[in-house]
């Protein structure tokens, strides 16, 4: 089932967080309305009964990056 992926980088050196744009993760489940594998003729009440109609709750990732964020690099706070 398709879901959004939300990534928030944590930069260890400057202790800043950076939210990345949400990313759509496609599944290949034919019983998912948003999937590429979902048959185009599956519509209406039948689709509602057999297929996922909603995307899953976003999965949150918080990778820790051993470095400085791009703002700090641009501002020259990095040595
Ligand atoms: Zn899906
Ligand atoms: Zn369907
Ligand atoms: Zn920073």
PDB file of C-alpha atoms and ligand atoms in Angstrom:
ATOM      1  CA  UNK A   1       0.000   0.000   0.000  1.00  0.00           C
ATOM      2  CA  UNK A   2       1.280   3.414  -0.962  1.00  0.00           C
ATOM      3  CA  UNK A   3       2.397   5.786   1.691  1.00  0.00           C
ATOM      4  CA  UNK A   4       4.152   9.056   2.195  1.00  0.00           C
ATOM      5  CA  UNK A   5       7.662   9.159   3.487  1.00  0.00           C
ATOM      6  CA  UNK A   6       8.650  12.068   5.626  1.00  0.00           C
ATOM      7  CA  UNK A   7      12.317  12.604   6.209  1.00  0.00           C
ATOM      8  CA  UNK A   8      13.834  14.954   8.719  1.00  0.00           C
ATOM      9  CA  UNK A   9      17.589  15.133   8.660  1.00  0.00           C
ATOM     10  CA  UNK A  10      19.393  15.788  11.863  1.00  0.00           C
ATOM     11  CA  UNK A  11      22.815  17.358  11.474  1.00  0.00           C
ATOM     12  CA  UNK A  12      24.945  16.369  14.387  1.00  0.00           C
ATOM     13  CA  UNK A  13      27.642  19.021  14.033  1.00  0.00           C
ATOM     14  CA  UNK A  14      25.345  22.047  14.190  1.00  0.00           C
ATOM     15  CA  UNK A  15      22.311  20.349  15.806  1.00  0.00           C
ATOM     16  CA  UNK A  16      19.921  21.591  13.153  1.00  0.00           C
ATOM     17  CA  UNK A  17      16.947  19.776  11.717  1.00  0.00           C
ATOM     18  CA  UNK A  18      15.958  19.963   8.071  1.00  0.00           C
ATOM     19  CA  UNK A  19      12.586  18.758   6.838  1.00  0.00           C
ATOM     20  CA  UNK A  20      12.723  17.287   3.352  1.00  0.00           C
ATOM     21  CA  UNK A  21       9.733  17.408   1.028  1.00  0.00           C
ATOM     22  CA  UNK A  22       7.328  14.497   1.501  1.00  0.00           C
ATOM     23  CA  UNK A  23       7.945  11.643  -0.884  1.00  0.00           C
ATOM     24  CA  UNK A  24       5.306   9.302  -2.289  1.00  0.00           C
ATOM     25  CA  UNK A  25       6.336   5.655  -2.031  1.00  0.00           C
ATOM     26  CA  UNK A  26       4.520   3.557  -4.637  1.00  0.00           C
ATOM     27  CA  UNK A  27       3.576  -0.036  -3.952  1.00  0.00           C
ATOM     28  CA  UNK A  28       2.818  -2.626  -6.624  1.00  0.00           C
ATOM     29  CA  UNK A  29      -0.323  -3.936  -5.000  1.00  0.00           C
ATOM     30  CA  UNK A  30      -3.183  -4.279  -7.468  1.00  0.00           C
ATOM     31  CA  UNK A  31      -5.603  -3.805  -4.580  1.00  0.00           C
ATOM     32  CA  UNK A  32      -4.385  -0.324  -3.954  1.00  0.00           C
ATOM     33  CA  UNK A  33      -6.164   2.537  -5.701  1.00  0.00           C
ATOM     34  CA  UNK A  34      -2.963   4.543  -6.031  1.00  0.00           C
ATOM     35  CA  UNK A  35      -0.782   1.763  -7.401  1.00  0.00           C
ATOM     36  CA  UNK A  36       0.379   1.487 -11.035  1.00  0.00           C
ATOM     37  CA  UNK A  37      -0.791  -2.124 -10.952  1.00  0.00           C
ATOM     38  CA  UNK A  38      -4.338  -1.181 -10.030  1.00  0.00           C
ATOM     39  CA  UNK A  39      -6.588  -2.159 -12.989  1.00  0.00           C
ATOM     40  CA  UNK A  40      -8.070   0.913 -14.693  1.00  0.00           C
ATOM     41  CA  UNK A  41     -11.476  -0.774 -14.933  1.00  0.00           C
ATOM     42  CA  UNK A  42     -11.665  -1.225 -11.167  1.00  0.00           C
ATOM     43  CA  UNK A  43     -13.850   1.700 -10.168  1.00  0.00           C
ATOM     44  CA  UNK A  44     -16.835   2.735  -8.113  1.00  0.00           C
ATOM     45  CA  UNK A  45     -18.413   0.557  -5.398  1.00  0.00           C
ATOM     46  CA  UNK A  46     -16.425  -2.546  -6.373  1.00  0.00           C
ATOM     47  CA  UNK A  47     -13.151  -0.727  -5.962  1.00  0.00           C
ATOM     48  CA  UNK A  48     -14.249   0.652  -2.597  1.00  0.00           C
ATOM     49  CA  UNK A  49     -14.984  -2.895  -1.428  1.00  0.00           C
ATOM     50  CA  UNK A  50     -11.801  -4.543  -2.639  1.00  0.00           C
ATOM     51  CA  UNK A  51      -9.119  -1.882  -2.710  1.00  0.00           C
ATOM     52  CA  UNK A  52      -7.319   0.437  -0.385  1.00  0.00           C
ATOM     53  CA  UNK A  53      -8.802   3.916  -0.761  1.00  0.00           C
ATOM     54  CA  UNK A  54      -6.388   5.745   1.462  1.00  0.00           C
ATOM     55  CA  UNK A  55      -2.688   6.133   1.640  1.00  0.00           C
ATOM     56  CA  UNK A  56      -1.024   4.808   4.715  1.00  0.00           C
ATOM     57  CA  UNK A  57       0.032   7.102   7.483  1.00  0.00           C
ATOM     58  CA  UNK A  58       3.348   8.745   6.710  1.00  0.00           C
ATOM     59  CA  UNK A  59       6.454   6.934   7.839  1.00  0.00           C
ATOM     60  CA  UNK A  60       8.832   9.230   9.587  1.00  0.00           C
ATOM     61  CA  UNK A  61      12.573   8.897   9.270  1.00  0.00           C
ATOM     62  CA  UNK A  62      15.117  10.868  11.188  1.00  0.00           C
ATOM     63  CA  UNK A  63      18.534  10.064   9.796  1.00  0.00           C
ATOM     64  CA  UNK A  64      21.458  11.467  11.757  1.00  0.00           C
ATOM     65  CA  UNK A  65      24.061  13.089   9.551  1.00  0.00           C
ATOM     66  CA  UNK A  66      27.548  13.571  10.880  1.00  0.00           C
ATOM     67  CA  UNK A  67      28.046  16.998   9.361  1.00  0.00           C
ATOM     68  CA  UNK A  68      26.635  20.488   8.957  1.00  0.00           C
ATOM     69  CA  UNK A  69      23.382  21.457   7.321  1.00  0.00           C
ATOM     70  CA  UNK A  70      23.387  23.294   3.988  1.00  0.00           C
ATOM     71  CA  UNK A  71      22.444  26.596   5.644  1.00  0.00           C
ATOM     72  CA  UNK A  72      25.478  26.462   7.902  1.00  0.00           C
ATOM     73  CA  UNK A  73      27.699  25.551   4.955  1.00  0.00           C
ATOM     74  CA  UNK A  74      26.373  28.494   2.919  1.00  0.00           C
ATOM     75  CA  UNK A  75      26.760  30.852   5.885  1.00  0.00           C
ATOM     76  CA  UNK A  76      30.335  29.686   6.263  1.00  0.00           C
ATOM     77  CA  UNK A  77      29.962  28.365   9.788  1.00  0.00           C
ATOM     78  CA  UNK A  78      31.957  25.342   8.838  1.00  0.00           C
ATOM     79  CA  UNK A  79      35.661  24.915   9.281  1.00  0.00           C
TER      80      UNK A  79
HETATM   81 ZN1  LIG B   1      -0.309   1.383  -2.916  1.00  0.00          ZN
HETATM   82 ZN1  LIG B   2      -9.787  -0.858  -7.173  1.00  0.00          ZN
HETATM   83 ZN1  LIG B   3      23.156  23.990  10.674  1.00  0.00          ZN
END
